[in-house]
Coordinates of C-alpha atoms and ligand atoms in Angstrom, one line a residue:
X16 CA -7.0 -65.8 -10.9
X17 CA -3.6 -64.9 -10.7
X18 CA -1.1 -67.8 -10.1
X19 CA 0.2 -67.7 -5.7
X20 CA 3.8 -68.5 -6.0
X21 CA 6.8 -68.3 -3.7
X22 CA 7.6 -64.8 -5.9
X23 CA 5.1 -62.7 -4.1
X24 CA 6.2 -60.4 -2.2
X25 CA 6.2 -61.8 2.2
X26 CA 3.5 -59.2 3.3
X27 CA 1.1 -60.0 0.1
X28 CA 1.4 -64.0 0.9
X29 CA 0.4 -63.0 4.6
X30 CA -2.3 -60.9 3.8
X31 CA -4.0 -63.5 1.4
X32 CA -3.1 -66.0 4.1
X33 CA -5.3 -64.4 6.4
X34 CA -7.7 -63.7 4.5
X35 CA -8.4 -67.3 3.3
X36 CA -6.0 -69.8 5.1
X37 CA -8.0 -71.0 8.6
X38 CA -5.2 -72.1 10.4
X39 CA -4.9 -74.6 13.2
X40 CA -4.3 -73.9 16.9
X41 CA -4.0 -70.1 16.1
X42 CA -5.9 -67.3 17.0
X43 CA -7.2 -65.6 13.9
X44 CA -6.8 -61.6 15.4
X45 CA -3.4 -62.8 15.5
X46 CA -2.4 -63.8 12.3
X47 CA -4.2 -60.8 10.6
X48 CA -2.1 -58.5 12.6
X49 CA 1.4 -60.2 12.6
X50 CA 1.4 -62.6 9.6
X51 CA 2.3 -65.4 9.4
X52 CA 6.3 -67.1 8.7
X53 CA 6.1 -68.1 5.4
X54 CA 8.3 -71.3 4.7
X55 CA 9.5 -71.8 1.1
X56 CA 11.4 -74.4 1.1
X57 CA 13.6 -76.7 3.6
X58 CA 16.7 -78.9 3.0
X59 CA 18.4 -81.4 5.9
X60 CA 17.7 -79.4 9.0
X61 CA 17.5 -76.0 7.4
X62 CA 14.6 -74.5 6.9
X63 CA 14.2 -71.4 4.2
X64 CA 12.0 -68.4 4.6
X65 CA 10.3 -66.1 2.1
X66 CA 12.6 -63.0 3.2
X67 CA 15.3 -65.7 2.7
X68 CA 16.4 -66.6 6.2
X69 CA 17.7 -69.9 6.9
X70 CA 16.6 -71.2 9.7
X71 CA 17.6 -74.9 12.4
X72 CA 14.0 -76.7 12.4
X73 CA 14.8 -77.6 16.0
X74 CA 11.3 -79.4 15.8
X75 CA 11.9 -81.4 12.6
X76 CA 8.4 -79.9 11.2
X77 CA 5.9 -81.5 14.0
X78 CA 8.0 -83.8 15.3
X79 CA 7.8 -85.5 12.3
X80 CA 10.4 -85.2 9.6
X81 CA 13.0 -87.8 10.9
X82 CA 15.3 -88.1 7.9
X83 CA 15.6 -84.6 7.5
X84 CA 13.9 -82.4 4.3
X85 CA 14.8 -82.8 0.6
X86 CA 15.1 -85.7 0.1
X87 CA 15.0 -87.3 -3.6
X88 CA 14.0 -90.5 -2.8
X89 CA 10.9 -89.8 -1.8
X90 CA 10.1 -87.5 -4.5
X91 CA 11.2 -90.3 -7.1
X92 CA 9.1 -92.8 -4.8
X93 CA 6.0 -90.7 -4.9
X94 CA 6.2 -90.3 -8.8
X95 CA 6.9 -93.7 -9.7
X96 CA 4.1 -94.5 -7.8
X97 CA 1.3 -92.0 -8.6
X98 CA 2.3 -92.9 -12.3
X99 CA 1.8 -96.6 -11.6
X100 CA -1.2 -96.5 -9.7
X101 CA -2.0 -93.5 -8.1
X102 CA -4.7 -94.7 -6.1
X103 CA -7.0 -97.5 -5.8
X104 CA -8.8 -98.5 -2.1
X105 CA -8.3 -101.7 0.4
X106 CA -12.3 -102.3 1.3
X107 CA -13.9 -104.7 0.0
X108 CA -11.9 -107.3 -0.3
X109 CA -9.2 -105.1 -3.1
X110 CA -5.9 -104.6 -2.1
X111 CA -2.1 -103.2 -3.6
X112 CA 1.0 -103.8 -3.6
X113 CA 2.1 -100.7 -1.7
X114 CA 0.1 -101.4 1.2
X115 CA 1.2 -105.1 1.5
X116 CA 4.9 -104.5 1.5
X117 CA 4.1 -101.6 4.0
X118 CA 2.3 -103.7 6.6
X119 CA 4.6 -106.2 6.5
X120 CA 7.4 -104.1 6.9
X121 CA 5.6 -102.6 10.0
X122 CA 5.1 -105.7 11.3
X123 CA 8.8 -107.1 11.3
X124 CA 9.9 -103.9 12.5
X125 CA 7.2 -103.4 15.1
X126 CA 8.2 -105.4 19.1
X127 CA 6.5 -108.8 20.0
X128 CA 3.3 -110.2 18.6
X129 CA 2.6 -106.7 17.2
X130 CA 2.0 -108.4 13.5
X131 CA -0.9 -106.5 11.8
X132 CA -1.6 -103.0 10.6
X133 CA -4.5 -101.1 10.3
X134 CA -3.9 -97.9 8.2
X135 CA -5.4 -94.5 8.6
X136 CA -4.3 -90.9 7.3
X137 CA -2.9 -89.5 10.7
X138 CA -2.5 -90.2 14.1
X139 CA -5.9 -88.3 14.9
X140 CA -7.5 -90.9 12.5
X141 CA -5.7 -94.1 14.4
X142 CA -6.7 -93.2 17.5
X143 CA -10.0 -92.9 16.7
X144 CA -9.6 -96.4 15.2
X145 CA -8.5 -97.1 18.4
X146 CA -11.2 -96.5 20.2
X147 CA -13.5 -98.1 18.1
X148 CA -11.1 -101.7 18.1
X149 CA -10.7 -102.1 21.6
X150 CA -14.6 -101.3 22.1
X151 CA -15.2 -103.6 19.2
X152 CA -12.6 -106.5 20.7
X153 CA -14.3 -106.9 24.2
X154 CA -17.8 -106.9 22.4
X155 CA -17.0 -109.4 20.7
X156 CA -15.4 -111.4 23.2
X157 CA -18.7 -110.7 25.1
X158 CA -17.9 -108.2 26.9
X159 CA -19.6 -105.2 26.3
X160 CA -19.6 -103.5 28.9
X161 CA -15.9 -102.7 29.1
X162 CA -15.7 -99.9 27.0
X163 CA -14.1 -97.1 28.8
X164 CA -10.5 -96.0 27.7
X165 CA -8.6 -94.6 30.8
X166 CA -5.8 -91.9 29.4
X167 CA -4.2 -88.9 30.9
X168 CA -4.7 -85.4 31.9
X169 CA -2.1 -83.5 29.8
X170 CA -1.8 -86.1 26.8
X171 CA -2.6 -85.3 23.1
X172 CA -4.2 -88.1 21.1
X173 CA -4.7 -85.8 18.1
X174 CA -7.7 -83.4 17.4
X175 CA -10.8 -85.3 16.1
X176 CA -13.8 -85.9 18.3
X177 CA -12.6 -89.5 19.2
X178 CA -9.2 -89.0 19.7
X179 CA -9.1 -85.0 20.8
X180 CA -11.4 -87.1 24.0
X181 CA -8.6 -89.2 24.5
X182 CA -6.2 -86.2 24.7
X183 CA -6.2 -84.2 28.5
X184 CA -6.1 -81.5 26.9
X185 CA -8.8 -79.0 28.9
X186 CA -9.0 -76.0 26.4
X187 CA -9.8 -78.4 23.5
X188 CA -12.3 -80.4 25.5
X189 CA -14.2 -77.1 26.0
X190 CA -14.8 -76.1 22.7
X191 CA -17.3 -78.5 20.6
X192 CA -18.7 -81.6 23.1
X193 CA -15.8 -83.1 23.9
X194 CA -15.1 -85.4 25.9
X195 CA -17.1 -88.4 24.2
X196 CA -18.4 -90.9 27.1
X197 CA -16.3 -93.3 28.2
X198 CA -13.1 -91.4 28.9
X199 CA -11.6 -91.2 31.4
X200 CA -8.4 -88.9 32.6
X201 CA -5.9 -89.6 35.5
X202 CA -3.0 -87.8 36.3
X203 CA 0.2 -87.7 34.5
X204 CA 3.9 -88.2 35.8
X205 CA 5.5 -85.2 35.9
X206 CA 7.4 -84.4 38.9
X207 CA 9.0 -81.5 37.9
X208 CA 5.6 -79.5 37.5
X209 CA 3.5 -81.8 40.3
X210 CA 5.8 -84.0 42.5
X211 CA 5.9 -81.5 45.4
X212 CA 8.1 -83.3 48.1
X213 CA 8.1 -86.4 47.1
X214 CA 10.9 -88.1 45.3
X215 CA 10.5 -88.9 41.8
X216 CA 10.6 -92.6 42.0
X217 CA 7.7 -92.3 44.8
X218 CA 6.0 -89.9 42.7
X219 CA 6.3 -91.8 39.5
X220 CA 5.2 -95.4 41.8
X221 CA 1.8 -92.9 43.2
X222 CA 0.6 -91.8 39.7
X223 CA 1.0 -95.1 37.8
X224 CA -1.3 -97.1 41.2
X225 CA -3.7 -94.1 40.3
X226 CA -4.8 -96.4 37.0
X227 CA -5.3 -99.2 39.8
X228 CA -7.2 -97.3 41.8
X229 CA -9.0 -95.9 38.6
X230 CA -10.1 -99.3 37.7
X231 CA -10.9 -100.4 41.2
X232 CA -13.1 -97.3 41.2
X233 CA -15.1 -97.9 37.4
X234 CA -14.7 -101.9 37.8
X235 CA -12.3 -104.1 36.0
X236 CA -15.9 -105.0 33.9
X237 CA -16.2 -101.4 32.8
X238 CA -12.7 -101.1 31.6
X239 CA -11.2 -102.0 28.0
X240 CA -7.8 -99.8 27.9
X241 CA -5.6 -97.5 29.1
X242 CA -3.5 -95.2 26.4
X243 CA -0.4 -93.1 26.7
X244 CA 2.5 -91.6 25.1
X245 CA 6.3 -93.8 26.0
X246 CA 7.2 -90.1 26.4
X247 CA 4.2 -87.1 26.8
X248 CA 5.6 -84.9 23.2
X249 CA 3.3 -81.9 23.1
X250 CA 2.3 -82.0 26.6
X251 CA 5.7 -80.5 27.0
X252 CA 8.2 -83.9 26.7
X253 CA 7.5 -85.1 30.2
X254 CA 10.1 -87.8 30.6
X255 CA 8.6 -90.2 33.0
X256 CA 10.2 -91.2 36.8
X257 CA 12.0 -94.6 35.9
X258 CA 9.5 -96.4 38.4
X259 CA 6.3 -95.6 36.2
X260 CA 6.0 -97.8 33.3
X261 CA 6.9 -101.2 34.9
X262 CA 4.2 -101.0 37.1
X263 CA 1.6 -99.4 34.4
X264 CA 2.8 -102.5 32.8
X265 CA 2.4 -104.7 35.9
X266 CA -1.5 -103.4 36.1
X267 CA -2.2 -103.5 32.3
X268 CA -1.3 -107.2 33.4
X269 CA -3.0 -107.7 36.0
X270 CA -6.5 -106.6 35.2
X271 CA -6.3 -108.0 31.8
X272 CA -6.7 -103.8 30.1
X273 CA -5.1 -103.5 26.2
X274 CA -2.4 -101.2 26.4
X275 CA -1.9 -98.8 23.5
X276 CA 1.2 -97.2 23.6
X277 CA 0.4 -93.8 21.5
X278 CA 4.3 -93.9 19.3
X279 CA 3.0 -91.0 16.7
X280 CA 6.0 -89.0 18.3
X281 CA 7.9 -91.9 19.9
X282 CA 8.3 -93.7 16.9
X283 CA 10.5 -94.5 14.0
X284 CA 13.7 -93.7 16.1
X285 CA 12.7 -90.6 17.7
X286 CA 14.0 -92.5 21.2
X287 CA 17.2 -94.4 20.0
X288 CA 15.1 -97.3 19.4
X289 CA 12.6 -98.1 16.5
X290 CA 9.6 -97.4 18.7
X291 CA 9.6 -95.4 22.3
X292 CA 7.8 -98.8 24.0
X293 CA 11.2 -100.6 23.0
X294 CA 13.0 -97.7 25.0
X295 CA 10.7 -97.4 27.6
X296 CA 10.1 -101.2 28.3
X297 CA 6.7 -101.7 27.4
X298 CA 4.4 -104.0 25.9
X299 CA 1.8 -102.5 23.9
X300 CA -1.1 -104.6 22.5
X301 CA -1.4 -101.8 20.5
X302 CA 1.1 -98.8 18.9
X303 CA -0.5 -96.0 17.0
X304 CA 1.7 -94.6 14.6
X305 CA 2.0 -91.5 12.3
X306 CA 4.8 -88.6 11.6
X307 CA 8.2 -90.2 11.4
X308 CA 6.2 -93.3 9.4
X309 CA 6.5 -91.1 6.2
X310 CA 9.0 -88.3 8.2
X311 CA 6.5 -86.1 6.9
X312 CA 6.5 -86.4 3.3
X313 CA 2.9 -87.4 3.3
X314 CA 0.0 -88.1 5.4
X315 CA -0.4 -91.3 6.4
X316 CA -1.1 -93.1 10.0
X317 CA -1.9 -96.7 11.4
X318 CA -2.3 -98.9 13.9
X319 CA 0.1 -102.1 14.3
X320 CA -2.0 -104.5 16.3
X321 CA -1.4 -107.6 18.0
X322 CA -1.9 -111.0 17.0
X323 CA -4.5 -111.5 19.3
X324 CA -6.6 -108.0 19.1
X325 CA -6.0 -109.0 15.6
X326 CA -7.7 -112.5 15.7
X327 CA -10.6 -111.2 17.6
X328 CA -11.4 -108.4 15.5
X329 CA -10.7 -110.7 12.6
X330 CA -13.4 -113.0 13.4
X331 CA -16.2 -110.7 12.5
X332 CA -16.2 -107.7 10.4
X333 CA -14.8 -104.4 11.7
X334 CA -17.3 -101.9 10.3
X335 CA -14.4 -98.8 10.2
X336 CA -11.9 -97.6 7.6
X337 CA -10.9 -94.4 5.6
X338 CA -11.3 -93.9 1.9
X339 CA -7.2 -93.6 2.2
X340 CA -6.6 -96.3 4.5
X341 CA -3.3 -97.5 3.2
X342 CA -3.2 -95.1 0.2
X343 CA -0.3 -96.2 -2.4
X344 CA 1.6 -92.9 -2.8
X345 CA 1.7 -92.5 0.9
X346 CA 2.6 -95.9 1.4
X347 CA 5.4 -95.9 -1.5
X348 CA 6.3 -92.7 0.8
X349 CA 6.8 -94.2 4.0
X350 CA 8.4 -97.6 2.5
X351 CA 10.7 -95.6 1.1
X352 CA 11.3 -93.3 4.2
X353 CA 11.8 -96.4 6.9
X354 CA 14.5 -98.2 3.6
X355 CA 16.6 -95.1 4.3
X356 CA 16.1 -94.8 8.2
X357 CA 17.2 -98.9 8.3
X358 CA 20.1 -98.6 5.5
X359 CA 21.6 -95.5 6.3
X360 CA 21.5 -96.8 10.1
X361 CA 19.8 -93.6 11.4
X362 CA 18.2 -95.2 14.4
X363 CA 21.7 -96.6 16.0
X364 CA 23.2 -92.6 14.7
X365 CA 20.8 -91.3 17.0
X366 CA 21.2 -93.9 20.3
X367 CA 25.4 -93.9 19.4
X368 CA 26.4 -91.0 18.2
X369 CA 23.8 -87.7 17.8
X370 CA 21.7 -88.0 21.1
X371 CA 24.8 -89.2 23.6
X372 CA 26.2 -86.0 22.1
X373 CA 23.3 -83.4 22.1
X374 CA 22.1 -84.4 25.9
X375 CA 25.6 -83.4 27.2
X376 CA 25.4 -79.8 25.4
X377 CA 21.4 -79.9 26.2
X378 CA 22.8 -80.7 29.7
X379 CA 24.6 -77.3 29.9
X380 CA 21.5 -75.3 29.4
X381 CA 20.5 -76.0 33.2
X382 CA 23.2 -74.1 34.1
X383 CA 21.4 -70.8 32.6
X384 CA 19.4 -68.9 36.0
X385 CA 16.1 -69.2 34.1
X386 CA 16.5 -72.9 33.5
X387 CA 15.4 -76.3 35.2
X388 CA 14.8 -80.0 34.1
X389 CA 17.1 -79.9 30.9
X390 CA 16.6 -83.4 30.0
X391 CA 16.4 -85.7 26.8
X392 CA 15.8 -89.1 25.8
X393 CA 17.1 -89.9 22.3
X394 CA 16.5 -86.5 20.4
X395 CA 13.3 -85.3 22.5
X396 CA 13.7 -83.0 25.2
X397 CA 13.0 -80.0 26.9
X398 CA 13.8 -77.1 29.6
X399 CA 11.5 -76.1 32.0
X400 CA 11.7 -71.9 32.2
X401 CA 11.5 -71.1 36.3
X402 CA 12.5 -68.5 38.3
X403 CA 14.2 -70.5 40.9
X404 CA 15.4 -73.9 39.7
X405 CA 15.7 -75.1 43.5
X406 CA 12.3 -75.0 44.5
X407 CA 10.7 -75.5 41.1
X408 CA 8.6 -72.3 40.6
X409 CA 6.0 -71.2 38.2
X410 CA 6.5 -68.1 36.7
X411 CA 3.4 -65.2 38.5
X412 CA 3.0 -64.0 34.9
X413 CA -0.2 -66.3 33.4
X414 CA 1.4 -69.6 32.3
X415 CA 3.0 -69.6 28.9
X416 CA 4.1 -66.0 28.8
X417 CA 7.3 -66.6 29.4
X418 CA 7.7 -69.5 27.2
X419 CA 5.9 -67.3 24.1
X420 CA 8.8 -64.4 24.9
X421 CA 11.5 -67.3 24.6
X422 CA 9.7 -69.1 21.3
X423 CA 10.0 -65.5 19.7
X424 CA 13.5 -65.2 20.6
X425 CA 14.3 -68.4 19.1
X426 CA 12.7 -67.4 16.3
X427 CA 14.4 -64.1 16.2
X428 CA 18.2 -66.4 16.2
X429 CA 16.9 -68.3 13.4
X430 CA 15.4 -71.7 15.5
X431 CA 12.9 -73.4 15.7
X432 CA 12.0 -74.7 19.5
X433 CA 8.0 -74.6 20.3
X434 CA 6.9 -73.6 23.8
X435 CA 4.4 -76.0 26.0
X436 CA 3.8 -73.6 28.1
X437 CA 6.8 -72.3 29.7
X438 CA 9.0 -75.2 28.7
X439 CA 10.8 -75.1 25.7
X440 CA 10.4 -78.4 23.7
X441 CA 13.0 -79.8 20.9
X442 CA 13.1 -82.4 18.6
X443 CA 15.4 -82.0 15.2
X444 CA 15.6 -84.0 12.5
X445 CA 17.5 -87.5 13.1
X446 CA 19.9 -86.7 10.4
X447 CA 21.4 -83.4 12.7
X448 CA 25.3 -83.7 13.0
X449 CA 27.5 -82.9 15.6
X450 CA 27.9 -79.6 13.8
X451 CA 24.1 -78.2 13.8
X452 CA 23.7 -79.6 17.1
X453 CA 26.9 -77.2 18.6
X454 CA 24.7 -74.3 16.4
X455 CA 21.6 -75.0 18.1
X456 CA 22.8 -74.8 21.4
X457 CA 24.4 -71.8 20.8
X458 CA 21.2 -70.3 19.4
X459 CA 19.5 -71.6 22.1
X460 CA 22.0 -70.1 24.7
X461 CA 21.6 -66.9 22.9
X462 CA 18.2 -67.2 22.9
X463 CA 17.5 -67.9 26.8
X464 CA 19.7 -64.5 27.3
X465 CA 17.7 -62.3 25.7
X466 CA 14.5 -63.9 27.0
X467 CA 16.1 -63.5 30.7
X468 CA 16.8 -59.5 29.5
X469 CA 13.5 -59.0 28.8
X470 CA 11.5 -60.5 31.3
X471 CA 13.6 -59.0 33.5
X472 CA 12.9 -55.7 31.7
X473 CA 8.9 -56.4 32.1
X474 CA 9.0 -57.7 35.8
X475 CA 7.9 -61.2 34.7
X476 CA 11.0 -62.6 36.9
X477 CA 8.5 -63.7 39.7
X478 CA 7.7 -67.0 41.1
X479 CA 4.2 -67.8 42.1
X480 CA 3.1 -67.3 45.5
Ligands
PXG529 N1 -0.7 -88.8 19.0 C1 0.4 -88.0 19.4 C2 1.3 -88.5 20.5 C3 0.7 -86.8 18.8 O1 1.8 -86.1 19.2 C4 -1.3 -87.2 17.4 C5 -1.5 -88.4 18.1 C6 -2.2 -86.8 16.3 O2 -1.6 -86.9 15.1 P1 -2.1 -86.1 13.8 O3 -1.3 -86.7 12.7 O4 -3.6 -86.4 13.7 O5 -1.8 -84.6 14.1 C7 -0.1 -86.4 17.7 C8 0.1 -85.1 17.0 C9 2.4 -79.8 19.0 C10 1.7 -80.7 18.1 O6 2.2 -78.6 19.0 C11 1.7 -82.0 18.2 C12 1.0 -82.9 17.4 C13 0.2 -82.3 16.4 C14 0.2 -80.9 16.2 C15 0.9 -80.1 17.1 O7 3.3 -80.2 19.7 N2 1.0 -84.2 17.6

């Protein structure tokens, strides 16, 4: 077989991409027609394509590549390490060094009594250990019976059976069984898109009593947890009225339910803190993390636990793990990754300096006529596209057309910005400087324009009736 390399010519790398690469979230007719982007290589924010176009990764990867591409650290990290010891596992009573340091680095970073790590290979895998803890911690505090996991319409949890149930996500539950019993969905606290009249203090007060009134309805007895994102990422970065999370908190208290804050976007600085729970005021009894934990550089996910889930679960044996629960090289990886985040300061760079700085220019996209809701926390945010800010309207075009037309012209201006829908969702690299953040902006602005010119052109400037 001849050797694939970056030297191919574009249109022969898409058409053997099609041919053989199953790709996810993507429809298939698609890719065969327009090919896909190819990326060949990436350094700080930049990303480089195969017809050599250098383009802002306004999403840093999937949300996920915090300290920015390229760097040599954690390329000498990984090879030090796979020549050391490349893999061994932590059942059965075996352990390794990497995996030790990285746990207890987790758990000095990690808020509270949050002391103990369980490792997976993503976030899709942590949630499903999740599920499978908190089950496990009210059996054996005998309590069976309280096994449902309340969660939200709208959230994503990851992909796998376990965790795609947790997600809200209605096109994924209708394709292969999903949800898995015990789930259960409420609604999620976006004001923008659902508030109506209501103010969004009200609003945010009427959807956190609905996990009240969700466990009044099942029974406290039935109930082991509620889950959700600080801050809703791929559901569109819904930043949440400021009166939600205190009182999710106050009933998470009350009725005695583990909370797992879901930080696989959130965390490792994403907010301006170390975790979104910290920014948010929460207190998790459980965090699942993934993404920013290695920023990318390899697969690796977990679930920092607290002292007393960790106790209980500890007292019998936990019949769960992955054959690269805590793998070495990925661990060496994300040591490695949060030394630089800590040393270098990048989580006070994005609350002092890069996010005060991007939310004022992010700010100034409300003022463009398609635009509403331009808001950020830290470096997440996003626009909602409308046309007519004042009363919050959908587009009449089928939901997301709007958005795909502005994804492709930020594509065409050399960014990277994903569309939820028809809002625009961003989330760079915490290394961006006050330079590439002025560049995106005015790619973005650029951008929005020639999205406005051409739904314009195709009539699609319509609210909803
Ligand atoms: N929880 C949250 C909050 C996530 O955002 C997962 C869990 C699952 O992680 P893994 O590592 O299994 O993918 C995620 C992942 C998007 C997009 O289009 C978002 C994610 C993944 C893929 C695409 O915004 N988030």
């Amino acid at each position: 077989m001849n050797a694939i390399t970056n030297h191919l010519p574009t249109a022969e790398l898409q058409a053997l991409d099609a041919a053989h690469h199953m790709h996810p979230f993507t429809a298939g007719g698609e890719l065969a027609e327009k090919g896909a982007r190819v990326i060949t290589r990436a350094k700080g924010v930049t990303l480089t394509d195969s017809e050599g176009n250098e383009i802002l990764d306004g999403m840093a990867g999937l949300w996920c590549v915090n300290i920015g591409y390229g760097r040599e650290e954690l390329a000498e990290a990984a090879a030090r390490q796979i020549r050391e010891l490349p893999y061994y596992n932590t059942f059965f009573q075996t352990t390794h060094v990497p995996a030790i340091a990285l746990a207890n680095k987790l758990a000095e970073l990690a808020p509270g009594d949050l002391n103990h790590v369980f490792f997976a290979g993503s976030g899709s895998e942590a949630n499903d250990t999740n599920i499978r803890m908190v089950r496990t911690y009210w059996a054996m505090k005998g309590k069976p019976s309280k096994s449902i996991i309340i969660s939200r319409k709208n959230a994503y949890h990851g992909s796998s059976v376990g965790s795609g149930s947790l997600g809200g996500m209605t096109y994924m539950h209708a394709q292969g069984g999903m949800p898995i019993p015990d789930i259960h969905h409420i609604n999620q606290p976006h004001w923008w898109a659902e508030g109506g009249d209501s103010t969004p203090e009200e609003f945010g007060l009427a959807r956190a009593r609905e996990l009240e009134n969700a466990i009044n309805e099942l029974g406290e007895d039935r109930v082991a947890a509620f889950i959700a994102e600080p801050i809703q990422g791929a559901g569109g970065v819904i930043i949440p009225p400021e009166t939600y999370w205190p009182e999710i908190q106050r009933i998470c208290d009350k009725y005695e339910i583990l909370l797992i804050a879901d930080e696989v976007i959130c965390g490792f600085g994403r907010t301006g803190n170390w975790f979104g729970s910290q920014t948010l005021g929460i207190r998790p009894d459980i965090m699942t993390v993934a993404k920013g934990l290695s920023s990318g550089y390899a697969p690796i996910g977990g679930s920092i636990v607290s002292d007393e889930v960790a106790n209980v679960i500890g007292s019998g044996e936990f019949n769960h793990g992955y054959t690269y629960s805590g793998h070495p090289v990925a661990s060496a990886i994300a040591l490695e990754n949060l030394r630089i985040l800590e040393e270098e300061n990048l989580i006070e760079h994005v609350r002092d300096v890069a996010a005060p700085y991007m939310q004022e220019k992010w700010a100034t996209l409300g003022d463009h006529p398609i635009v509403g809701d331009a808001r950020m926390v830290g470096l997440m945010g996003s626009i909602a596209l409308t046309p007519n800010k004042e009363s919050r309207a959908r587009f009449a075009a089928d939901e997301g057309s709007v958005g795909l037309i502005c994804r492709e012209r930020c594509f065409a201006n050399n960014l990277v910005m994903r569309h939820v829908g028809d809002r625009m969702v961003v989330s760079p690299p915490l290394v961006i400087t006050q330079d590439e953040i002025d560049t995106l902006i005015t790619r973005a602005k650029r951008a929005l324009d020639e999205c406005h010119a051409e739904i314009k052109e195709q009539g699609l400037l319509k609210p909803a009736s």
